[in-house]
Amino acid sequence: MREIILIKLGEMVLKGLNRKGFDSVLRKNIARRLKAAGRFDIREAQSTIYITPAEGEAADMDAACGIISKIFGLASFTRACEVEKDLSAIMAASETYLGAELSQAATFKVECKRSDKRFPLKSPEICAQVGGFLLSKFHGLKVDVENPDFTVYVEIRDFAAYVHGTALRGAGGIPVGTGGKACVLISGGIDSPVAAWMMAKRGVELTAVHFASPPYTSERAEQKAVDLLRRVGRYAGSMTMYTVPFAKIQEEIKEKCPQDIYTVIMRRFMMKAAQAIALKEGCSALVTGESLGQVASQTIQAIACTNAAAGIPVLRPLIGMDKIDIINIANKIDTYELSILPYEDCCTIFTPKHPRTRPVLKYVLKAEEALDCGVLLEDCLSHVKTTKIYPDV
């Protein structure tokens, strides 16, 4: 008898002829991430991945499950007891491996999946035999097939038999690295880390760009962005963050451009700078945390003006979400409390009192003629700092 982790795949099983590539990336992601918890053997059969501690090696199963819960591409997972395909062994494992849970339950049921049709008993017979055995061992326990306190699962598979409790929900999505590469504009706010997480869930490998404006913003604001990405990295994996010095550009815009379109022009510069970094990194799109109508720079007209500055697609996974939806996800991925720390980012400085909510592109372009855009961009991009982000596990 030994303990393993069983993983059930999500939407990857629908990928048809492309399935092999998704499987390969997922297995590499699992192997790389699990190194922090010890050495494991990984194999796949029948849309299930088997995670087994390597022979003779110490492995932290609690840590492994914590890591697995944050790997995109997995529908569910559970710790299970692996035994030989023998009814007596299955019954004994049900008692010893799940004894603590059964002792706390008033009602239970047994469910069985017999993938190996060579096993002499059919699923209903296995359920009846195991259920009867457990009733004899746990006095006061009753059967309730409709709404049990606890369910004992028995799986008869090609390799062995497996006994376990209810599976935990996985992170879903598709494996990071199967959806291309994109560059996320990361601030210190609530929205952009959620946007990054959502794109990683769709298999996108991320590079990050953060705009810093010292002396108006502090080193703590930049560190906050790093810490947020480390939280996102629990799901998205490692990434590189480029910190772009932006104060000079902001000062020039404030001095030479109309105040009511300051934010739109600033965001256009951000798009141009981020695009330059994205192309250097082989990214095919930009990602922002904008939500339609949330602030003046996120109206359809303002977004159109911002988009016009980018030569590659701009993805906005939060565009139709309200703030409560976004906050709920931020809490789920453990970024919310960090995001609300009171360290100003560059988007909050020089904010106009009355920003234009319906800017017109031709007037924005006319206002930009007062700026030496090429020189300003070249200067900020020549002073970019890179930081390697590793997951905060």
Tab-separated table of C-alpha atoms in Angstrom:
chain	number	residue	atom	x	y	z
A	1	MET	CA	0.000	0.000	0.000
A	2	ARG	CA	1.355	3.434	-0.917
A	3	GLU	CA	-0.041	6.940	-1.240
A	4	ILE	CA	-0.086	8.652	-4.622
A	5	ILE	CA	-1.843	11.614	-6.249
A	6	LEU	CA	-4.382	11.041	-9.008
A	7	ILE	CA	-4.994	13.935	-11.396
A	8	LYS	CA	-7.908	14.170	-13.821
A	9	LEU	CA	-7.440	16.296	-16.917
A	10	GLY	CA	-9.749	19.157	-17.897
A	11	GLU	CA	-10.672	20.519	-21.313
A	12	MET	CA	-7.429	19.155	-22.753
A	13	VAL	CA	-9.233	15.879	-23.400
A	14	LEU	CA	-11.226	17.704	-26.109
A	15	LYS	CA	-8.166	18.831	-28.079
A	16	GLY	CA	-8.269	16.022	-30.639
A	17	LEU	CA	-5.219	15.878	-32.896
A	18	ASN	CA	-3.552	18.656	-30.866
A	19	ARG	CA	-3.824	16.698	-27.612
A	20	LYS	CA	-0.286	15.313	-27.682
A	21	GLY	CA	1.294	18.773	-27.604
A	22	PHE	CA	-0.874	19.877	-24.674
A	23	ASP	CA	-0.036	16.702	-22.744
A	24	SER	CA	3.683	17.203	-23.268
A	25	VAL	CA	3.633	20.780	-21.999
A	26	LEU	CA	1.478	19.864	-19.008
A	27	ARG	CA	3.759	17.045	-17.919
A	28	LYS	CA	6.790	19.320	-18.146
A	29	ASN	CA	4.997	21.971	-16.088
A	30	ILE	CA	4.067	19.415	-13.421
A	31	ALA	CA	7.574	17.961	-13.260
A	32	ARG	CA	9.191	21.388	-12.995
A	33	ARG	CA	6.828	22.687	-10.348
A	34	LEU	CA	6.912	19.535	-8.192
A	35	LYS	CA	10.675	19.733	-7.711
A	36	ALA	CA	9.989	22.024	-4.754
A	37	ALA	CA	8.180	19.168	-2.976
A	38	GLY	CA	10.595	16.303	-3.682
A	39	ARG	CA	11.132	13.698	-6.395
A	40	PHE	CA	8.128	12.162	-8.104
A	41	ASP	CA	7.481	9.762	-10.954
A	42	ILE	CA	4.814	10.955	-13.408
A	43	ARG	CA	2.854	8.821	-15.832
A	44	GLU	CA	-0.432	9.151	-17.702
A	45	ALA	CA	-3.124	6.683	-18.708
A	46	GLN	CA	-6.837	6.955	-19.475
A	47	SER	CA	-6.913	10.767	-19.097
A	48	THR	CA	-5.474	10.421	-15.588
A	49	ILE	CA	-2.010	11.454	-14.414
A	50	TYR	CA	-0.403	9.398	-11.662
A	51	ILE	CA	2.011	11.231	-9.350
A	52	THR	CA	4.057	8.764	-7.324
A	53	PRO	CA	6.874	9.573	-4.865
A	54	ALA	CA	10.134	8.280	-6.332
A	55	GLU	CA	11.386	5.015	-4.868
A	56	GLY	CA	13.326	5.573	-1.668
A	57	GLU	CA	12.821	9.340	-1.749
A	58	ALA	CA	11.195	11.570	0.843
A	59	ALA	CA	8.389	13.622	-0.668
A	60	ASP	CA	6.141	16.258	0.882
A	61	MET	CA	2.666	15.211	-0.238
A	62	ASP	CA	0.999	18.234	1.371
A	63	ALA	CA	3.292	20.590	-0.529
A	64	ALA	CA	2.821	18.584	-3.721
A	65	CYS	CA	-0.970	18.892	-3.502
A	66	GLY	CA	-0.667	22.634	-2.862
A	67	ILE	CA	1.444	23.012	-5.991
A	68	ILE	CA	-0.798	20.782	-8.109
A	69	SER	CA	-3.866	22.814	-7.109
A	70	LYS	CA	-2.350	25.810	-8.928
A	71	ILE	CA	-1.233	24.155	-12.176
A	72	PHE	CA	-3.455	25.091	-15.097
A	73	GLY	CA	-4.799	22.241	-17.211
A	74	LEU	CA	-6.068	20.065	-14.361
A	75	ALA	CA	-9.748	19.470	-13.613
A	76	SER	CA	-9.371	17.740	-10.237
A	77	PHE	CA	-6.904	15.851	-8.056
A	78	THR	CA	-6.916	13.650	-4.995
A	79	ARG	CA	-4.563	11.787	-2.723
A	80	ALA	CA	-5.232	8.077	-3.031
A	81	CYS	CA	-4.114	4.770	-1.592
A	82	GLU	CA	-2.739	2.390	-4.230
A	83	VAL	CA	-3.245	-1.342	-3.533
A	84	GLU	CA	-3.269	-4.566	-5.472
A	85	LYS	CA	-6.432	-5.478	-7.346
A	86	ASP	CA	-7.783	-7.712	-4.638
A	87	LEU	CA	-11.054	-7.169	-2.782
A	88	SER	CA	-9.545	-7.904	0.629
A	89	ALA	CA	-6.768	-5.361	0.023
A	90	ILE	CA	-9.299	-2.774	-1.146
A	91	MET	CA	-11.462	-3.242	1.945
A	92	ALA	CA	-8.471	-3.039	4.288
A	93	ALA	CA	-7.267	0.146	2.588
A	94	SER	CA	-10.739	1.685	2.856
A	95	GLU	CA	-10.660	1.149	6.614
A	96	THR	CA	-7.099	2.301	7.319
A	97	TYR	CA	-6.612	5.032	4.728
A	98	LEU	CA	-10.011	6.690	5.157
A	99	GLY	CA	-10.616	5.762	8.764
A	100	ALA	CA	-10.243	9.292	10.156
A	101	GLU	CA	-12.869	10.691	7.779
A	102	LEU	CA	-15.252	7.786	8.279
A	103	SER	CA	-14.969	8.137	12.070
A	104	GLN	CA	-16.204	11.711	11.818
A	105	ALA	CA	-19.090	10.918	9.456
A	106	ALA	CA	-22.610	9.844	10.326
A	107	THR	CA	-23.471	8.652	6.817
A	108	PHE	CA	-21.496	7.408	3.830
A	109	LYS	CA	-21.668	5.647	0.509
A	110	VAL	CA	-19.245	3.798	-1.774
A	111	GLU	CA	-18.794	4.573	-5.449
A	112	CYS	CA	-16.774	2.377	-7.766
A	113	LYS	CA	-15.345	2.761	-11.247
A	114	ARG	CA	-14.127	-0.495	-12.794
A	115	SER	CA	-11.978	0.448	-15.781
A	116	ASP	CA	-10.320	-2.966	-15.796
A	117	LYS	CA	-13.178	-5.205	-16.923
A	118	ARG	CA	-11.097	-8.287	-16.109
A	119	PHE	CA	-11.731	-7.734	-12.400
A	120	PRO	CA	-14.161	-10.494	-11.372
A	121	LEU	CA	-16.677	-8.303	-9.526
A	122	LYS	CA	-18.761	-5.601	-11.165
A	123	SER	CA	-19.004	-2.089	-9.729
A	124	PRO	CA	-22.301	-2.584	-7.786
A	125	GLU	CA	-20.908	-5.729	-6.203
A	126	ILE	CA	-17.702	-3.977	-5.160
A	127	CYS	CA	-19.696	-1.118	-3.632
A	128	ALA	CA	-21.871	-3.570	-1.700
A	129	GLN	CA	-18.917	-5.610	-0.410
A	130	VAL	CA	-16.808	-2.601	0.618
A	131	GLY	CA	-19.838	-0.823	2.117
A	132	GLY	CA	-20.799	-3.873	4.177
A	133	PHE	CA	-17.242	-4.248	5.429
A	134	LEU	CA	-17.050	-0.604	6.521
A	135	LEU	CA	-20.407	-0.845	8.312
A	136	SER	CA	-18.981	-3.715	10.345
A	137	LYS	CA	-15.926	-1.665	11.308
A	138	PHE	CA	-17.468	1.730	12.061
A	139	HIS	CA	-20.406	1.268	14.417
A	140	GLY	CA	-23.068	3.945	14.156
A	141	LEU	CA	-22.166	4.691	10.515
A	142	LYS	CA	-25.141	4.492	8.155
A	143	VAL	CA	-25.508	4.317	4.401
A	144	ASP	CA	-27.000	7.330	2.581
A	145	VAL	CA	-26.689	7.130	-1.189
A	146	GLU	CA	-28.430	10.482	-1.782
A	147	ASN	CA	-26.633	12.920	0.519
A	148	PRO	CA	-23.804	11.199	2.423
A	149	ASP	CA	-21.414	12.982	4.769
A	150	PHE	CA	-18.537	11.156	3.121
A	151	THR	CA	-18.018	9.146	-0.052
A	152	VAL	CA	-15.509	6.337	-0.455
A	153	TYR	CA	-14.280	6.038	-4.020
A	154	VAL	CA	-12.810	2.818	-5.404
A	155	GLU	CA	-11.173	2.757	-8.837
A	156	ILE	CA	-10.098	-0.492	-10.465
A	157	ARG	CA	-7.590	0.474	-13.134
A	158	ASP	CA	-5.019	-1.250	-15.339
A	159	PHE	CA	-2.100	-0.767	-12.942
A	160	ALA	CA	-3.745	-1.248	-9.551
A	161	ALA	CA	-6.754	-0.401	-7.405
A	162	TYR	CA	-7.118	3.021	-5.815
A	163	VAL	CA	-9.075	4.096	-2.751
A	164	HIS	CA	-9.702	7.755	-1.996
A	165	GLY	CA	-12.134	10.384	-0.759
A	166	THR	CA	-13.703	13.252	-2.654
A	167	ALA	CA	-11.430	14.857	-5.242
A	168	LEU	CA	-10.467	18.507	-4.968
A	169	ARG	CA	-11.120	20.918	-7.788
A	170	GLY	CA	-8.091	21.791	-9.918
A	171	ALA	CA	-7.145	25.155	-11.401
A	172	GLY	CA	-8.796	24.366	-14.756
A	173	GLY	CA	-7.762	26.078	-17.966
A	174	ILE	CA	-5.030	24.799	-20.251
A	175	PRO	CA	-1.293	24.384	-19.587
A	176	VAL	CA	0.832	27.526	-19.490
A	177	GLY	CA	2.959	27.544	-22.638
A	178	THR	CA	0.287	26.244	-25.017
A	179	GLY	CA	-1.383	29.609	-25.660
A	180	GLY	CA	1.563	31.639	-26.946
A	181	LYS	CA	3.357	34.515	-25.223
A	182	ALA	CA	2.017	37.887	-24.141
A	183	CYS	CA	3.270	40.917	-22.258
A	184	VAL	CA	1.147	42.080	-19.320
A	185	LEU	CA	1.205	45.677	-18.106
A	186	ILE	CA	1.388	45.229	-14.345
A	187	SER	CA	0.602	48.025	-11.913
A	188	GLY	CA	0.219	47.766	-8.170
A	189	GLY	CA	-3.572	47.719	-8.352
A	190	ILE	CA	-6.203	45.037	-8.054
A	191	ASP	CA	-6.959	44.538	-11.749
A	192	SER	CA	-3.730	43.783	-13.609
A	193	PRO	CA	-2.663	40.764	-11.498
A	194	VAL	CA	-6.117	39.262	-12.070
A	195	ALA	CA	-5.785	39.894	-15.808
A	196	ALA	CA	-2.380	38.191	-15.781
A	197	TRP	CA	-3.837	35.174	-13.945
A	198	MET	CA	-6.731	34.911	-16.388
A	199	MET	CA	-4.431	34.896	-19.417
A	200	ALA	CA	-2.138	32.318	-17.803
A	201	LYS	CA	-5.233	30.165	-17.298
A	202	ARG	CA	-5.673	30.197	-21.075
A	203	GLY	CA	-2.158	28.829	-21.509
A	204	VAL	CA	-0.377	32.136	-22.116
A	205	GLU	CA	3.253	32.457	-21.047
A	206	LEU	CA	3.736	35.895	-19.528
A	207	THR	CA	6.319	38.645	-19.580
A	208	ALA	CA	5.551	41.684	-17.411
A	209	VAL	CA	6.134	45.411	-17.819
A	210	HIS	CA	5.913	47.758	-14.854
A	211	PHE	CA	6.117	51.539	-15.145
A	212	ALA	CA	7.891	53.315	-12.283
A	213	SER	CA	8.053	57.065	-11.747
A	214	PRO	CA	10.629	57.929	-9.115
A	215	PRO	CA	10.745	60.239	-7.217
A	216	TYR	CA	6.925	60.329	-7.425
A	217	THR	CA	6.717	56.593	-6.737
A	218	SER	CA	8.828	54.687	-4.243
A	219	GLU	CA	10.830	51.475	-4.373
A	220	ARG	CA	8.070	49.936	-2.276
A	221	ALA	CA	5.651	50.444	-5.172
A	222	GLU	CA	7.961	48.531	-7.495
A	223	GLN	CA	8.473	45.804	-4.893
A	224	LYS	CA	4.708	45.551	-4.583
A	225	ALA	CA	4.492	44.744	-8.305
A	226	VAL	CA	7.188	42.085	-7.855
A	227	ASP	CA	5.309	40.557	-4.915
A	228	LEU	CA	2.057	40.512	-6.883
A	229	LEU	CA	3.720	38.733	-9.785
A	230	ARG	CA	5.185	36.180	-7.423
A	231	ARG	CA	1.635	35.401	-6.274
A	232	VAL	CA	0.469	35.143	-9.879
A	233	GLY	CA	3.536	33.001	-10.536
A	234	ARG	CA	2.102	30.294	-8.283
A	235	TYR	CA	-0.167	29.617	-11.264
A	236	ALA	CA	1.709	31.162	-14.193
A	237	GLY	CA	5.235	30.032	-13.343
A	238	SER	CA	8.405	32.102	-13.561
A	239	MET	CA	8.551	35.250	-15.669
A	240	THR	CA	10.622	38.367	-16.278
A	241	MET	CA	9.482	41.835	-15.224
A	242	TYR	CA	10.777	44.887	-17.078
A	243	THR	CA	10.649	48.100	-15.055
A	244	VAL	CA	10.405	51.158	-17.296
A	245	PRO	CA	11.343	54.593	-15.849
A	246	PHE	CA	8.393	56.770	-16.797
A	247	ALA	CA	8.612	60.018	-14.810
A	248	LYS	CA	10.236	62.063	-17.580
A	249	ILE	CA	7.522	61.134	-20.064
A	250	GLN	CA	4.809	61.993	-17.557
A	251	GLU	CA	6.393	65.344	-16.777
A	252	GLU	CA	6.586	66.189	-20.490
A	253	ILE	CA	2.954	65.252	-21.058
A	254	LYS	CA	1.840	67.287	-18.047
A	255	GLU	CA	3.782	70.331	-19.214
A	256	LYS	CA	2.994	70.281	-22.926
A	257	CYS	CA	-0.365	68.556	-23.447
A	258	PRO	CA	-3.975	69.414	-22.499
A	259	GLN	CA	-4.771	68.239	-18.990
A	260	ASP	CA	-8.051	66.528	-19.886
A	261	ILE	CA	-6.339	64.028	-22.218
A	262	TYR	CA	-3.215	63.534	-20.127
A	263	THR	CA	-4.168	59.990	-19.084
A	264	VAL	CA	-4.957	58.861	-22.621
A	265	ILE	CA	-1.627	60.139	-23.929
A	266	MET	CA	0.202	58.536	-21.013
A	267	ARG	CA	-1.412	55.173	-21.729
A	268	ARG	CA	-0.521	55.469	-25.406
A	269	PHE	CA	3.128	55.854	-24.393
A	270	MET	CA	2.779	52.822	-22.155
A	271	MET	CA	1.459	50.800	-25.074
A	272	LYS	CA	4.349	51.837	-27.293
A	273	ALA	CA	6.980	51.068	-24.662
A	274	ALA	CA	5.376	47.745	-23.707
A	275	GLN	CA	5.093	46.763	-27.357
A	276	ALA	CA	8.805	47.352	-27.907
A	277	ILE	CA	9.600	45.039	-25.005
A	278	ALA	CA	6.967	42.513	-26.095
A	279	LEU	CA	8.419	42.211	-29.583
A	280	LYS	CA	11.916	41.820	-28.149
A	281	GLU	CA	10.613	38.968	-25.969
A	282	GLY	CA	8.751	37.238	-28.784
A	283	CYS	CA	5.314	38.110	-27.407
A	284	SER	CA	2.372	38.317	-29.780
A	285	ALA	CA	0.029	40.486	-27.694
A	286	LEU	CA	-0.249	42.936	-24.826
A	287	VAL	CA	-2.480	42.320	-21.790
A	288	THR	CA	-4.050	45.009	-19.600
A	289	GLY	CA	-6.374	44.999	-16.610
A	290	GLU	CA	-8.879	47.445	-18.094
A	291	SER	CA	-12.598	47.002	-17.419
A	292	LEU	CA	-15.039	48.907	-19.587
A	293	GLY	CA	-16.276	52.093	-17.958
A	294	GLN	CA	-14.425	51.593	-14.681
A	295	VAL	CA	-12.529	54.891	-14.989
A	296	ALA	CA	-12.350	57.704	-17.547
A	297	SER	CA	-9.483	56.096	-19.478
A	298	GLN	CA	-11.488	52.886	-19.897
A	299	THR	CA	-14.412	54.130	-21.977
A	300	ILE	CA	-14.788	52.755	-25.491
A	301	GLN	CA	-13.525	56.030	-26.964
A	302	ALA	CA	-10.488	56.158	-24.684
A	303	ILE	CA	-9.665	52.507	-25.317
A	304	ALA	CA	-9.880	53.140	-29.073
A	305	CYS	CA	-7.325	55.945	-28.736
A	306	THR	CA	-5.059	53.709	-26.669
A	307	ASN	CA	-5.363	50.791	-29.076
A	308	ALA	CA	-4.311	52.995	-31.976
A	309	ALA	CA	-0.844	53.277	-30.399
A	310	ALA	CA	-0.286	49.520	-30.466
A	311	GLY	CA	0.710	47.505	-33.487
A	312	ILE	CA	-0.090	44.135	-31.902
A	313	PRO	CA	-3.322	42.871	-30.310
A	314	VAL	CA	-4.253	44.205	-26.881
A	315	LEU	CA	-6.076	41.611	-24.770
A	316	ARG	CA	-8.358	42.783	-21.954
A	317	PRO	CA	-9.682	39.720	-20.107
A	318	LEU	CA	-11.514	41.861	-17.525
A	319	ILE	CA	-13.299	44.071	-20.048
A	320	GLY	CA	-16.852	42.932	-19.180
A	321	MET	CA	-16.376	42.299	-15.466
A	322	ASP	CA	-17.496	44.507	-12.600
A	323	LYS	CA	-15.277	45.339	-9.662
A	324	ILE	CA	-16.832	42.797	-7.319
A	325	ASP	CA	-16.093	39.989	-9.794
A	326	ILE	CA	-12.484	41.138	-10.069
A	327	ILE	CA	-12.058	41.443	-6.299
A	328	ASN	CA	-13.448	37.935	-5.826
A	329	ILE	CA	-10.770	36.526	-8.129
A	330	ALA	CA	-8.083	38.665	-6.472
A	331	ASN	CA	-9.049	37.120	-3.130
A	332	LYS	CA	-9.055	33.644	-4.643
A	333	ILE	CA	-5.492	34.012	-5.978
A	334	ASP	CA	-4.291	35.842	-2.848
A	335	THR	CA	-3.370	39.161	-4.486
A	336	TYR	CA	-6.071	41.416	-3.044
A	337	GLU	CA	-4.446	42.286	0.293
A	338	LEU	CA	-1.190	43.128	-1.479
A	339	SER	CA	-2.969	45.202	-4.103
A	340	ILE	CA	-4.600	47.511	-1.578
A	341	LEU	CA	-1.354	48.411	0.190
A	342	PRO	CA	-1.075	52.232	-0.044
A	343	TYR	CA	1.943	52.544	-2.335
A	344	GLU	CA	1.169	54.814	-5.279
A	345	ASP	CA	1.934	53.631	-8.788
A	346	CYS	CA	2.621	55.856	-11.763
A	347	CYS	CA	-0.993	55.765	-12.957
A	348	THR	CA	-2.132	57.723	-9.908
A	349	ILE	CA	0.199	60.713	-10.241
A	350	PHE	CA	-0.665	63.853	-12.219
A	351	THR	CA	-4.247	62.589	-12.539
A	352	PRO	CA	-6.404	65.340	-14.087
A	353	LYS	CA	-9.389	66.622	-12.140
A	354	HIS	CA	-11.700	66.418	-15.148
A	355	PRO	CA	-10.430	63.791	-17.630
A	356	ARG	CA	-12.112	63.605	-21.001
A	357	THR	CA	-14.190	60.446	-21.212
A	358	ARG	CA	-14.757	60.592	-24.980
A	359	PRO	CA	-11.416	61.599	-26.479
A	360	VAL	CA	-11.122	61.850	-30.265
A	361	LEU	CA	-8.031	60.271	-31.790
A	362	LYS	CA	-7.227	63.102	-34.220
A	363	TYR	CA	-7.112	65.612	-31.362
A	364	VAL	CA	-4.996	63.282	-29.255
A	365	LEU	CA	-2.532	62.896	-32.130
A	366	LYS	CA	-2.478	66.663	-32.584
A	367	ALA	CA	-1.655	67.146	-28.899
A	368	GLU	CA	1.170	64.599	-29.129
A	369	GLU	CA	2.898	66.743	-31.758
A	370	ALA	CA	4.150	68.915	-28.899
A	371	LEU	CA	6.226	65.953	-27.684
A	372	ASP	CA	9.361	64.380	-29.120
A	373	CYS	CA	7.811	60.937	-28.815
A	374	GLY	CA	10.644	58.973	-30.416
A	375	VAL	CA	13.335	60.483	-28.206
A	376	LEU	CA	11.253	60.083	-25.041
A	377	LEU	CA	10.571	56.427	-25.761
A	378	GLU	CA	14.163	55.680	-26.710
A	379	ASP	CA	15.384	57.289	-23.513
A	380	CYS	CA	13.070	55.349	-21.177
A	381	LEU	CA	13.680	52.061	-22.967
A	382	SER	CA	17.445	52.501	-22.680
A	383	HIS	CA	17.142	52.553	-18.887
A	384	VAL	CA	14.887	49.525	-18.397
A	385	LYS	CA	15.629	47.252	-15.434
A	386	THR	CA	14.905	43.525	-15.570
A	387	THR	CA	13.867	41.388	-12.606
A	388	LYS	CA	13.422	37.631	-12.673
A	389	ILE	CA	10.204	36.628	-10.945
A	390	TYR	CA	9.983	33.234	-9.261
A	391	PRO	CA	6.717	31.856	-7.843
A	392	ASP	CA	5.964	32.626	-4.217
A	393	VAL	CA	5.347	29.058	-3.049
